[in-house]
Amino acid sequence: MAGAGSSASIVEYFGGEDGYRCGYCKNQSGNLSHGMWAHSMTVQDYQDLIDRGWRRSGKYVYKPIMNQTCCPQYTIRCQALHFQTSKSHKKVLKKMLKFISKGDVSKAANEEEPMDSHIEDAVSCDFVHRSESHVSEAELTPLNEDHADRVENEDEDKGESKEEVNEKKAELGSLQMCGDKDAAAPAEPSPSTQTVHAPPKPGKGADLSKPPCRKAKDIRRERKLQKLLQNQKCTLEGSSLQAEHQALLMQSSKSTTNQPKSIEDFIFVPLPDDALHKLEVRVVRSSPPSSQFKATFQESYQVYKRYQMVIHKDPPDKPTINQFTRFLCDSPLEAENPPNGPECGYGSFHQQYWLDGKIIAVGVIDILPYCVSSVYLYYDPDYSFLSLGVYSALREIAFTRQLHEKAPDLCFYYMGFYIHSCPKMRYKNRLETR
């Protein structure tokens, strides 16, 4: 429900009778969803909607009909405050750091970017799956039920006809994306299979007859402590001192685990004075468009056009300015700037990645009372080697943490849908959830 002192959300419901093309399995009429055109919407109302499985594309807000649609889609979110970087996350962050500092470009073959705004490693954290079956009645706060008079003749800037909405449904499939490639699960052995530790072939596998390898630094530390203890035994008197140093030896000889580095340890590290590149991330309000957004609109659109042509193989005439504006710039969310909210306020934004004075990537996001919701990402294909899908997701998680410092309730990062029927997204089902 709209918060006190704010205007009511105004939506036009279209129902879910007609099926349209699915962007995941390519079924021409199997994607069924509830849909409505949002003329305006408060951030709290949209927060309540996405918690119940709704998502927006431009001003069109939709929710899959889970028992009828060909590819059921479940809301998935990350607990940003509990997120810890994995080895693969650190590789991406270090890759960017090396490129900015020294201009190093990874020589490894670039992995194909998946058809999703972010790829697998970006979501390797604590997720909570939520659908309507997991939400209690107490959590279901209805939208404002005050009905405004229906406006039948609106100009093009304030609304669209049902035919235009149907066109948006058809084009929505091009923005629905799968995830990263799924690794094949190993086959489980049958119960009658006996485990036999056969000697490994030369150069293959570990020798099970030998103890496991130990880190060289642990061996050196233990030898040093043993030598120190032997030297001290000659001078120490009393069994209590001997026991104390023996305990110290045993405790110190244990392998210690380094404290994991956070995202902030990589992205906010001071750069050398002779760094070859400069990366800056700017957050500009896209709806209503700020002066910074207007000034960078054409450059941002050109990046999107190249992304669609190279990554998604669109023809040169398809990614038009009108399509770009409707899907990635227009938003029904009202700009709200409460005193207890983040400095940038709530609403819809573009997070622009500037490298040496030019835009190389743009993350389309919504900042809501309890979360940062990722809508889409597009980038300059010339910089695919930087794994911008993963990198931008990590930056958005760090951004969520920054907003949390001013707005304590804002602590989640939403990354779109989980689709179990899409093979390229089944990796999300194997993630640990809490």
CSV table of C-alpha atoms in Angstrom, one decimal, residues 1-433:
chain,number,residue,atom,x,y,z
A,1,MET,CA,0.0,0.0,0.0
A,2,ALA,CA,1.2,3.5,-0.7
A,3,GLY,CA,3.0,5.1,2.2
A,4,ALA,CA,1.5,7.9,4.1
A,5,GLY,CA,2.0,11.3,2.3
A,6,SER,CA,2.7,9.7,-1.0
A,7,SER,CA,0.5,9.4,-4.1
A,8,ALA,CA,-1.4,6.2,-4.8
A,9,SER,CA,-0.1,3.6,-7.3
A,10,ILE,CA,-2.2,3.6,-10.5
A,11,VAL,CA,-2.1,0.4,-12.6
A,12,GLU,CA,-4.2,-1.0,-15.5
A,13,TYR,CA,-4.6,-4.8,-15.2
A,14,PHE,CA,-4.6,-6.8,-18.4
A,15,GLY,CA,-5.0,-10.4,-17.0
A,16,GLY,CA,-3.2,-13.5,-18.0
A,17,GLU,CA,-5.3,-15.3,-20.6
A,18,ASP,CA,-3.1,-14.9,-23.7
A,19,GLY,CA,0.2,-16.8,-24.0
A,20,TYR,CA,3.2,-15.2,-25.7
A,21,ARG,CA,6.7,-16.2,-26.8
A,22,CYS,CA,9.0,-17.5,-24.1
A,23,GLY,CA,12.5,-16.1,-24.0
A,24,TYR,CA,13.8,-19.2,-22.3
A,25,CYS,CA,12.5,-22.3,-24.1
A,26,LYS,CA,11.4,-20.4,-27.3
A,27,ASN,CA,7.8,-21.7,-27.0
A,28,GLN,CA,5.8,-19.4,-29.2
A,29,SER,CA,2.7,-19.2,-26.9
A,30,GLY,CA,3.7,-21.0,-23.7
A,31,ASN,CA,4.7,-18.1,-21.5
A,32,LEU,CA,1.6,-17.1,-19.5
A,33,SER,CA,1.7,-14.4,-16.9
A,34,HIS,CA,-0.4,-11.8,-15.1
A,35,GLY,CA,0.4,-8.4,-16.5
A,36,MET,CA,-0.5,-4.8,-15.8
A,37,TRP,CA,0.5,-1.4,-17.1
A,38,ALA,CA,1.8,0.7,-14.2
A,39,HIS,CA,1.1,4.4,-14.9
A,40,SER,CA,2.7,5.2,-11.5
A,41,MET,CA,3.8,3.2,-8.6
A,42,THR,CA,5.3,3.8,-5.2
A,43,VAL,CA,8.6,2.1,-4.3
A,44,GLN,CA,6.9,0.3,-1.3
A,45,ASP,CA,4.2,-1.1,-3.6
A,46,TYR,CA,6.8,-2.4,-6.0
A,47,GLN,CA,8.8,-3.8,-3.1
A,48,ASP,CA,5.7,-5.8,-2.0
A,49,LEU,CA,5.1,-6.9,-5.6
A,50,ILE,CA,8.6,-8.3,-6.2
A,51,ASP,CA,8.5,-10.1,-2.9
A,52,ARG,CA,5.5,-11.9,-4.4
A,53,GLY,CA,7.1,-12.8,-7.6
A,54,TRP,CA,6.4,-9.8,-9.8
A,55,ARG,CA,9.0,-8.0,-12.0
A,56,ARG,CA,9.0,-5.0,-14.3
A,57,SER,CA,10.2,-4.4,-17.8
A,58,GLY,CA,9.9,-0.6,-18.4
A,59,LYS,CA,6.4,0.2,-17.1
A,60,TYR,CA,5.0,-3.2,-17.8
A,61,VAL,CA,4.8,-5.3,-14.6
A,62,TYR,CA,4.2,-9.0,-14.9
A,63,LYS,CA,4.1,-12.2,-12.8
A,64,PRO,CA,4.3,-15.7,-14.4
A,65,ILE,CA,1.3,-18.0,-13.8
A,66,MET,CA,3.3,-20.7,-12.1
A,67,ASN,CA,1.0,-23.6,-12.7
A,68,GLN,CA,0.5,-22.8,-16.4
A,69,THR,CA,3.5,-21.1,-17.8
A,70,CYS,CA,6.1,-23.2,-19.7
A,71,CYS,CA,9.0,-21.9,-17.6
A,72,PRO,CA,8.0,-21.1,-14.0
A,73,GLN,CA,10.1,-18.3,-12.7
A,74,TYR,CA,11.0,-17.8,-9.0
A,75,THR,CA,12.2,-14.7,-7.3
A,76,ILE,CA,15.8,-15.1,-5.9
A,77,ARG,CA,17.7,-12.7,-3.7
A,78,CYS,CA,21.1,-12.4,-2.1
A,79,GLN,CA,21.7,-11.4,1.5
A,80,ALA,CA,24.3,-8.7,0.7
A,81,LEU,CA,25.5,-8.2,4.2
A,82,HIS,CA,26.5,-11.9,4.5
A,83,PHE,CA,28.0,-12.2,1.1
A,84,GLN,CA,31.6,-13.5,1.0
A,85,THR,CA,33.8,-13.5,-2.1
A,86,SER,CA,34.8,-16.8,-3.6
A,87,LYS,CA,38.0,-17.6,-5.5
A,88,SER,CA,36.3,-17.0,-8.8
A,89,HIS,CA,34.9,-13.7,-7.6
A,90,LYS,CA,38.4,-12.6,-6.5
A,91,LYS,CA,39.8,-13.6,-9.9
A,92,VAL,CA,37.3,-11.2,-11.6
A,93,LEU,CA,38.1,-8.4,-9.1
A,94,LYS,CA,41.9,-8.9,-9.5
A,95,LYS,CA,41.5,-9.0,-13.3
A,96,MET,CA,39.9,-5.6,-13.2
A,97,LEU,CA,42.4,-4.2,-10.8
A,98,LYS,CA,45.4,-5.4,-12.9
A,99,PHE,CA,43.8,-3.9,-16.0
A,100,ILE,CA,43.3,-0.6,-14.4
A,101,SER,CA,46.7,-0.5,-12.8
A,102,LYS,CA,48.9,-2.0,-15.5
A,103,GLY,CA,46.7,-2.5,-18.5
A,104,ASP,CA,47.1,-6.3,-18.2
A,105,VAL,CA,44.6,-8.2,-20.4
A,106,SER,CA,43.9,-11.8,-19.5
A,107,LYS,CA,45.3,-14.2,-22.1
A,108,ALA,CA,42.9,-16.9,-21.2
A,109,ALA,CA,40.1,-17.7,-23.6
A,110,ASN,CA,37.1,-15.5,-22.7
A,111,GLU,CA,34.1,-17.5,-21.5
A,112,GLU,CA,30.9,-16.8,-23.5
A,113,GLU,CA,28.7,-14.3,-21.7
A,114,PRO,CA,25.4,-16.0,-20.8
A,115,MET,CA,22.0,-14.5,-21.8
A,116,ASP,CA,21.5,-13.1,-18.4
A,117,SER,CA,22.3,-9.7,-16.9
A,118,HIS,CA,24.8,-11.5,-14.6
A,119,ILE,CA,26.5,-14.8,-14.7
A,120,GLU,CA,27.0,-17.7,-12.3
A,121,ASP,CA,29.7,-16.5,-10.0
A,122,ALA,CA,27.8,-13.3,-9.3
A,123,VAL,CA,25.1,-15.2,-7.4
A,124,SER,CA,27.3,-17.6,-5.4
A,125,CYS,CA,26.1,-16.4,-2.0
A,126,ASP,CA,23.3,-16.9,0.5
A,127,PHE,CA,20.0,-16.8,-1.5
A,128,VAL,CA,16.4,-17.2,-0.4
A,129,HIS,CA,13.9,-18.5,-2.9
A,130,ARG,CA,10.4,-17.0,-2.5
A,131,SER,CA,7.2,-17.6,-4.3
A,132,GLU,CA,3.6,-17.1,-3.4
A,133,SER,CA,3.5,-20.5,-1.6
A,134,HIS,CA,6.2,-19.3,0.8
A,135,VAL,CA,4.7,-16.0,1.8
A,136,SER,CA,2.4,-15.7,4.7
A,137,GLU,CA,-0.9,-13.9,4.6
A,138,ALA,CA,0.5,-11.3,7.0
A,139,GLU,CA,3.2,-10.4,4.5
A,140,LEU,CA,0.7,-9.7,1.7
A,141,THR,CA,0.0,-6.0,1.9
A,142,PRO,CA,-2.5,-5.2,-0.8
A,143,LEU,CA,-2.0,-2.3,-3.2
A,144,ASN,CA,-4.0,0.9,-2.7
A,145,GLU,CA,-7.6,0.1,-3.6
A,146,ASP,CA,-8.7,3.6,-4.2
A,147,HIS,CA,-9.7,3.7,-7.9
A,148,ALA,CA,-8.9,6.7,-9.9
A,149,ASP,CA,-11.2,7.7,-12.8
A,150,ARG,CA,-10.1,5.8,-15.9
A,151,VAL,CA,-8.3,8.0,-18.5
A,152,GLU,CA,-9.3,6.8,-21.9
A,153,ASN,CA,-7.4,9.3,-24.0
A,154,GLU,CA,-3.9,9.7,-22.8
A,155,ASP,CA,-1.0,11.0,-24.8
A,156,GLU,CA,1.8,8.8,-25.8
A,157,ASP,CA,4.1,10.0,-23.0
A,158,LYS,CA,1.7,8.9,-20.2
A,159,GLY,CA,0.3,5.6,-21.4
A,160,GLU,CA,0.1,2.9,-24.1
A,161,SER,CA,-2.8,1.0,-25.7
A,162,LYS,CA,-3.4,-2.6,-25.1
A,163,GLU,CA,-2.0,-3.3,-28.5
A,164,GLU,CA,1.2,-1.7,-27.5
A,165,VAL,CA,1.3,-3.7,-24.4
A,166,ASN,CA,0.9,-6.9,-26.4
A,167,GLU,CA,3.8,-5.7,-28.5
A,168,LYS,CA,5.8,-5.3,-25.3
A,169,LYS,CA,4.9,-8.8,-24.3
A,170,ALA,CA,6.2,-10.2,-27.6
A,171,GLU,CA,9.4,-8.2,-27.3
A,172,LEU,CA,9.8,-9.1,-23.6
A,173,GLY,CA,11.2,-12.4,-24.6
A,174,SER,CA,14.3,-10.7,-26.0
A,175,LEU,CA,15.1,-9.3,-22.6
A,176,GLN,CA,14.3,-12.6,-20.8
A,177,MET,CA,17.6,-14.3,-20.3
A,178,CYS,CA,19.0,-17.6,-19.2
A,179,GLY,CA,22.1,-18.0,-17.0
A,180,ASP,CA,25.5,-19.5,-17.3
A,181,LYS,CA,26.2,-22.9,-18.7
A,182,ASP,CA,25.4,-25.7,-16.3
A,183,ALA,CA,28.1,-28.3,-15.5
A,184,ALA,CA,27.0,-31.9,-15.9
A,185,ALA,CA,26.5,-33.7,-12.7
A,186,PRO,CA,28.6,-36.8,-12.2
A,187,ALA,CA,26.8,-40.1,-12.3
A,188,GLU,CA,26.3,-41.8,-8.9
A,189,PRO,CA,27.8,-45.3,-8.5
A,190,SER,CA,25.4,-48.3,-8.0
A,191,PRO,CA,25.2,-49.9,-4.5
A,192,SER,CA,27.0,-53.0,-5.8
A,193,THR,CA,30.0,-51.1,-7.0
A,194,GLN,CA,33.0,-51.8,-4.8
A,195,THR,CA,35.5,-49.1,-4.0
A,196,VAL,CA,39.0,-50.1,-5.1
A,197,HIS,CA,42.0,-47.9,-4.5
A,198,ALA,CA,44.0,-48.8,-7.6
A,199,PRO,CA,47.5,-47.3,-8.0
A,200,PRO,CA,47.2,-44.2,-10.1
A,201,LYS,CA,48.6,-44.1,-13.6
A,202,PRO,CA,51.9,-42.1,-14.0
A,203,GLY,CA,51.1,-38.4,-13.9
A,204,LYS,CA,47.4,-38.9,-13.1
A,205,GLY,CA,45.7,-38.6,-9.7
A,206,ALA,CA,47.0,-38.8,-6.2
A,207,ASP,CA,49.0,-41.6,-4.6
A,208,LEU,CA,46.6,-42.9,-1.9
A,209,SER,CA,49.5,-44.8,-0.2
A,210,LYS,CA,51.2,-41.5,0.7
A,211,PRO,CA,50.0,-38.8,3.2
A,212,PRO,CA,48.3,-35.7,1.7
A,213,CYS,CA,50.5,-32.8,0.7
A,214,ARG,CA,51.1,-30.0,3.1
A,215,LYS,CA,51.7,-26.4,2.3
A,216,ALA,CA,55.4,-25.4,2.3
A,217,LYS,CA,54.8,-22.4,4.6
A,218,ASP,CA,53.2,-24.7,7.2
A,219,ILE,CA,56.2,-27.0,7.1
A,220,ARG,CA,58.6,-24.2,7.4
A,221,ARG,CA,56.7,-22.7,10.3
A,222,GLU,CA,56.6,-26.0,12.2
A,223,ARG,CA,60.3,-26.6,11.7
A,224,LYS,CA,61.2,-23.2,12.9
A,225,LEU,CA,59.1,-23.6,16.1
A,226,GLN,CA,60.6,-27.0,16.7
A,227,LYS,CA,64.1,-25.7,16.4
A,228,LEU,CA,63.2,-22.8,18.7
A,229,LEU,CA,61.7,-25.1,21.3
A,230,GLN,CA,64.8,-27.4,21.2
A,231,ASN,CA,67.0,-24.3,21.9
A,232,GLN,CA,64.8,-23.2,24.7
A,233,LYS,CA,64.7,-26.6,26.4
A,234,CYS,CA,68.4,-26.1,27.4
A,235,THR,CA,67.7,-23.0,29.4
A,236,LEU,CA,64.1,-23.3,30.6
A,237,GLU,CA,63.7,-24.7,34.1
A,238,GLY,CA,60.6,-26.2,35.5
A,239,SER,CA,58.0,-28.5,33.9
A,240,SER,CA,55.3,-25.7,33.8
A,241,LEU,CA,57.4,-23.6,31.4
A,242,GLN,CA,58.1,-26.7,29.3
A,243,ALA,CA,54.4,-27.5,29.1
A,244,GLU,CA,53.5,-23.9,28.2
A,245,HIS,CA,55.9,-23.8,25.3
A,246,GLN,CA,54.9,-27.2,24.1
A,247,ALA,CA,51.3,-26.0,24.0
A,248,LEU,CA,52.4,-22.9,22.1
A,249,LEU,CA,54.2,-25.1,19.6
A,250,MET,CA,51.1,-27.3,19.0
A,251,GLN,CA,48.8,-24.2,18.6
A,252,SER,CA,51.2,-22.3,16.3
A,253,SER,CA,51.9,-25.4,14.1
A,254,LYS,CA,48.3,-25.6,13.1
A,255,SER,CA,47.5,-24.2,9.7
A,256,THR,CA,45.9,-20.8,10.0
A,257,THR,CA,43.3,-19.6,7.5
A,258,ASN,CA,43.7,-16.1,6.1
A,259,GLN,CA,40.8,-13.8,6.7
A,260,PRO,CA,38.7,-13.6,3.5
A,261,LYS,CA,38.9,-10.3,1.6
A,262,SER,CA,35.6,-8.5,1.0
A,263,ILE,CA,34.6,-6.9,-2.3
A,264,GLU,CA,35.5,-3.5,-0.8
A,265,ASP,CA,39.0,-4.6,-0.3
A,266,PHE,CA,39.4,-4.9,-4.0
A,267,ILE,CA,37.3,-2.1,-5.5
A,268,PHE,CA,38.4,0.6,-3.0
A,269,VAL,CA,42.1,-0.2,-2.9
A,270,PRO,CA,44.3,2.8,-3.6
A,271,LEU,CA,45.7,2.8,-7.1
A,272,PRO,CA,49.3,3.7,-7.9
A,273,ASP,CA,50.0,7.1,-9.2
A,274,ASP,CA,51.1,5.7,-12.6
A,275,ALA,CA,47.9,3.6,-13.1
A,276,LEU,CA,47.2,3.3,-16.8
A,277,HIS,CA,43.4,3.6,-16.5
A,278,LYS,CA,40.7,5.2,-14.4
A,279,LEU,CA,37.4,3.5,-13.6
A,280,GLU,CA,34.5,5.5,-12.1
A,281,VAL,CA,31.0,4.3,-11.3
A,282,ARG,CA,28.3,6.9,-11.4
A,283,VAL,CA,24.7,6.5,-10.3
A,284,VAL,CA,22.2,8.7,-12.2
A,285,ARG,CA,18.5,8.8,-11.8
A,286,SER,CA,16.8,7.5,-15.0
A,287,SER,CA,13.1,8.2,-14.1
A,288,PRO,CA,12.4,11.1,-13.9
A,289,PRO,CA,15.6,11.7,-15.9
A,290,SER,CA,18.2,13.7,-14.2
A,291,SER,CA,20.4,16.3,-16.0
A,292,GLN,CA,23.3,13.8,-15.9
A,293,PHE,CA,21.1,11.1,-17.4
A,294,LYS,CA,20.0,13.4,-20.3
A,295,ALA,CA,23.6,14.5,-21.0
A,296,THR,CA,24.8,10.8,-21.4
A,297,PHE,CA,21.7,9.4,-23.0
A,298,GLN,CA,23.1,9.1,-26.6
A,299,GLU,CA,26.4,7.6,-25.4
A,300,SER,CA,24.5,5.1,-23.2
A,301,TYR,CA,22.2,4.1,-26.1
A,302,GLN,CA,25.1,3.5,-28.5
A,303,VAL,CA,26.7,1.1,-25.9
A,304,TYR,CA,23.3,-0.7,-25.7
A,305,LYS,CA,23.0,-0.9,-29.5
A,306,ARG,CA,26.5,-2.5,-29.9
A,307,TYR,CA,25.7,-4.9,-27.1
A,308,GLN,CA,22.5,-6.1,-28.7
A,309,MET,CA,24.1,-6.5,-32.1
A,310,VAL,CA,27.2,-8.3,-31.0
A,311,ILE,CA,26.0,-10.3,-28.0
A,312,HIS,CA,22.4,-11.0,-28.9
A,313,LYS,CA,22.9,-10.9,-32.8
A,314,ASP,CA,20.2,-8.3,-33.3
A,315,PRO,CA,20.0,-6.6,-36.7
A,316,PRO,CA,21.3,-3.0,-36.9
A,317,ASP,CA,17.8,-1.6,-37.2
A,318,LYS,CA,16.2,-3.5,-34.2
A,319,PRO,CA,17.7,-1.8,-31.1
A,320,THR,CA,15.9,1.5,-31.7
A,321,ILE,CA,16.0,4.4,-29.4
A,322,ASN,CA,12.3,3.9,-28.7
A,323,GLN,CA,12.8,0.3,-27.6
A,324,PHE,CA,15.8,1.3,-25.5
A,325,THR,CA,13.8,4.0,-23.8
A,326,ARG,CA,10.7,1.8,-23.2
A,327,PHE,CA,12.5,-1.2,-21.7
A,328,LEU,CA,15.5,0.3,-19.9
A,329,CYS,CA,14.7,4.0,-19.2
A,330,ASP,CA,11.0,4.3,-18.6
A,331,SER,CA,9.9,3.3,-15.1
A,332,PRO,CA,6.6,3.7,-13.1
A,333,LEU,CA,8.5,4.1,-9.9
A,334,GLU,CA,8.1,7.5,-8.2
A,335,ALA,CA,11.3,9.3,-7.0
A,336,GLU,CA,11.2,9.4,-3.2
A,337,ASN,CA,13.7,11.0,-0.9
A,338,PRO,CA,12.7,10.4,2.7
A,339,PRO,CA,15.0,11.7,5.5
A,340,ASN,CA,15.8,8.2,6.7
A,341,GLY,CA,16.6,6.8,3.2
A,342,PRO,CA,19.8,6.7,1.1
A,343,GLU,CA,21.2,10.0,-0.1
A,344,CYS,CA,20.4,9.2,-3.7
A,345,GLY,CA,16.8,8.4,-2.8
A,346,TYR,CA,14.5,5.6,-3.9
A,347,GLY,CA,13.4,4.9,-7.5
A,348,SER,CA,15.0,3.8,-10.8
A,349,PHE,CA,18.6,4.5,-11.7
A,350,HIS,CA,21.4,3.7,-14.2
A,351,GLN,CA,24.7,2.7,-12.7
A,352,GLN,CA,27.2,3.9,-15.3
A,353,TYR,CA,30.8,2.4,-15.6
A,354,TRP,CA,33.1,5.1,-16.9
A,355,LEU,CA,36.6,4.0,-18.1
A,356,ASP,CA,39.0,6.8,-19.1
A,357,GLY,CA,36.1,9.1,-19.8
A,358,LYS,CA,33.7,6.9,-21.7
A,359,ILE,CA,30.9,4.6,-20.8
A,360,ILE,CA,31.7,0.9,-21.1
A,361,ALA,CA,28.8,-0.6,-19.2
A,362,VAL,CA,25.5,0.3,-17.6
A,363,GLY,CA,23.6,-1.5,-14.9
A,364,VAL,CA,19.8,-0.7,-14.8
A,365,ILE,CA,18.7,-0.9,-11.1
A,366,ASP,CA,15.8,-0.1,-8.8
A,367,ILE,CA,16.6,1.1,-5.3
A,368,LEU,CA,13.7,0.1,-3.0
A,369,PRO,CA,13.1,0.2,0.8
A,370,TYR,CA,14.5,-3.2,1.4
A,371,CYS,CA,16.7,-4.0,-1.6
A,372,VAL,CA,18.6,-3.1,-4.7
A,373,SER,CA,16.9,-4.8,-7.6
A,374,SER,CA,18.9,-5.5,-10.8
A,375,VAL,CA,16.9,-5.0,-13.9
A,376,TYR,CA,19.4,-5.4,-16.7
A,377,LEU,CA,23.0,-5.0,-17.7
A,378,TYR,CA,24.5,-4.0,-21.0
A,379,TYR,CA,28.2,-3.3,-21.9
A,380,ASP,CA,30.6,-2.5,-24.7
A,381,PRO,CA,31.5,-5.9,-26.2
A,382,ASP,CA,35.1,-4.7,-26.7
A,383,TYR,CA,35.5,-5.1,-22.9
A,384,SER,CA,34.1,-8.6,-22.6
A,385,PHE,CA,37.4,-9.8,-21.3
A,386,LEU,CA,36.8,-8.0,-18.0
A,387,SER,CA,33.8,-10.3,-17.1
A,388,LEU,CA,31.7,-7.2,-16.7
A,389,GLY,CA,28.6,-9.3,-15.9
A,390,VAL,CA,30.2,-10.7,-12.7
A,391,TYR,CA,32.1,-7.5,-11.9
A,392,SER,CA,29.0,-5.4,-12.1
A,393,ALA,CA,27.0,-7.8,-9.8
A,394,LEU,CA,29.8,-7.6,-7.2
A,395,ARG,CA,29.8,-3.8,-7.5
A,396,GLU,CA,26.0,-3.8,-7.0
A,397,ILE,CA,26.3,-6.0,-3.9
A,398,ALA,CA,28.9,-3.5,-2.5
A,399,PHE,CA,26.6,-0.7,-3.4
A,400,THR,CA,23.8,-2.3,-1.5
A,401,ARG,CA,26.0,-2.4,1.6
A,402,GLN,CA,26.8,1.2,1.2
A,403,LEU,CA,23.1,2.1,1.0
A,404,HIS,CA,22.5,0.0,4.1
A,405,GLU,CA,24.7,2.3,6.2
A,406,LYS,CA,22.2,5.1,5.7
A,407,ALA,CA,19.1,3.0,5.3
A,408,PRO,CA,19.3,0.0,7.8
A,409,ASP,CA,16.3,-1.9,6.3
A,410,LEU,CA,18.0,-2.0,2.9
A,411,CYS,CA,20.1,-5.2,3.0
A,412,PHE,CA,19.0,-7.4,0.1
A,413,TYR,CA,20.2,-7.7,-3.5
A,414,TYR,CA,17.6,-9.1,-6.0
A,415,MET,CA,18.9,-10.6,-9.2
A,416,GLY,CA,15.8,-11.6,-11.1
A,417,PHE,CA,14.3,-15.0,-11.6
A,418,TYR,CA,15.4,-18.6,-11.1
A,419,ILE,CA,14.0,-20.9,-13.8
A,420,HIS,CA,14.4,-24.6,-13.0
A,421,SER,CA,13.2,-25.7,-16.5
A,422,CYS,CA,16.1,-23.7,-18.1
A,423,PRO,CA,19.2,-26.0,-18.1
A,424,LYS,CA,21.5,-23.0,-18.1
A,425,MET,CA,20.1,-21.7,-14.8
A,426,ARG,CA,19.9,-24.9,-12.8
A,427,TYR,CA,23.2,-24.0,-11.1
A,428,LYS,CA,21.2,-21.6,-8.9
A,429,ASN,CA,19.2,-24.6,-7.5
A,430,ARG,CA,22.5,-26.0,-6.2
A,431,LEU,CA,23.5,-22.9,-4.3
A,432,GLU,CA,23.3,-22.9,-0.5
A,433,THR,CA,20.3,-21.1,0.7
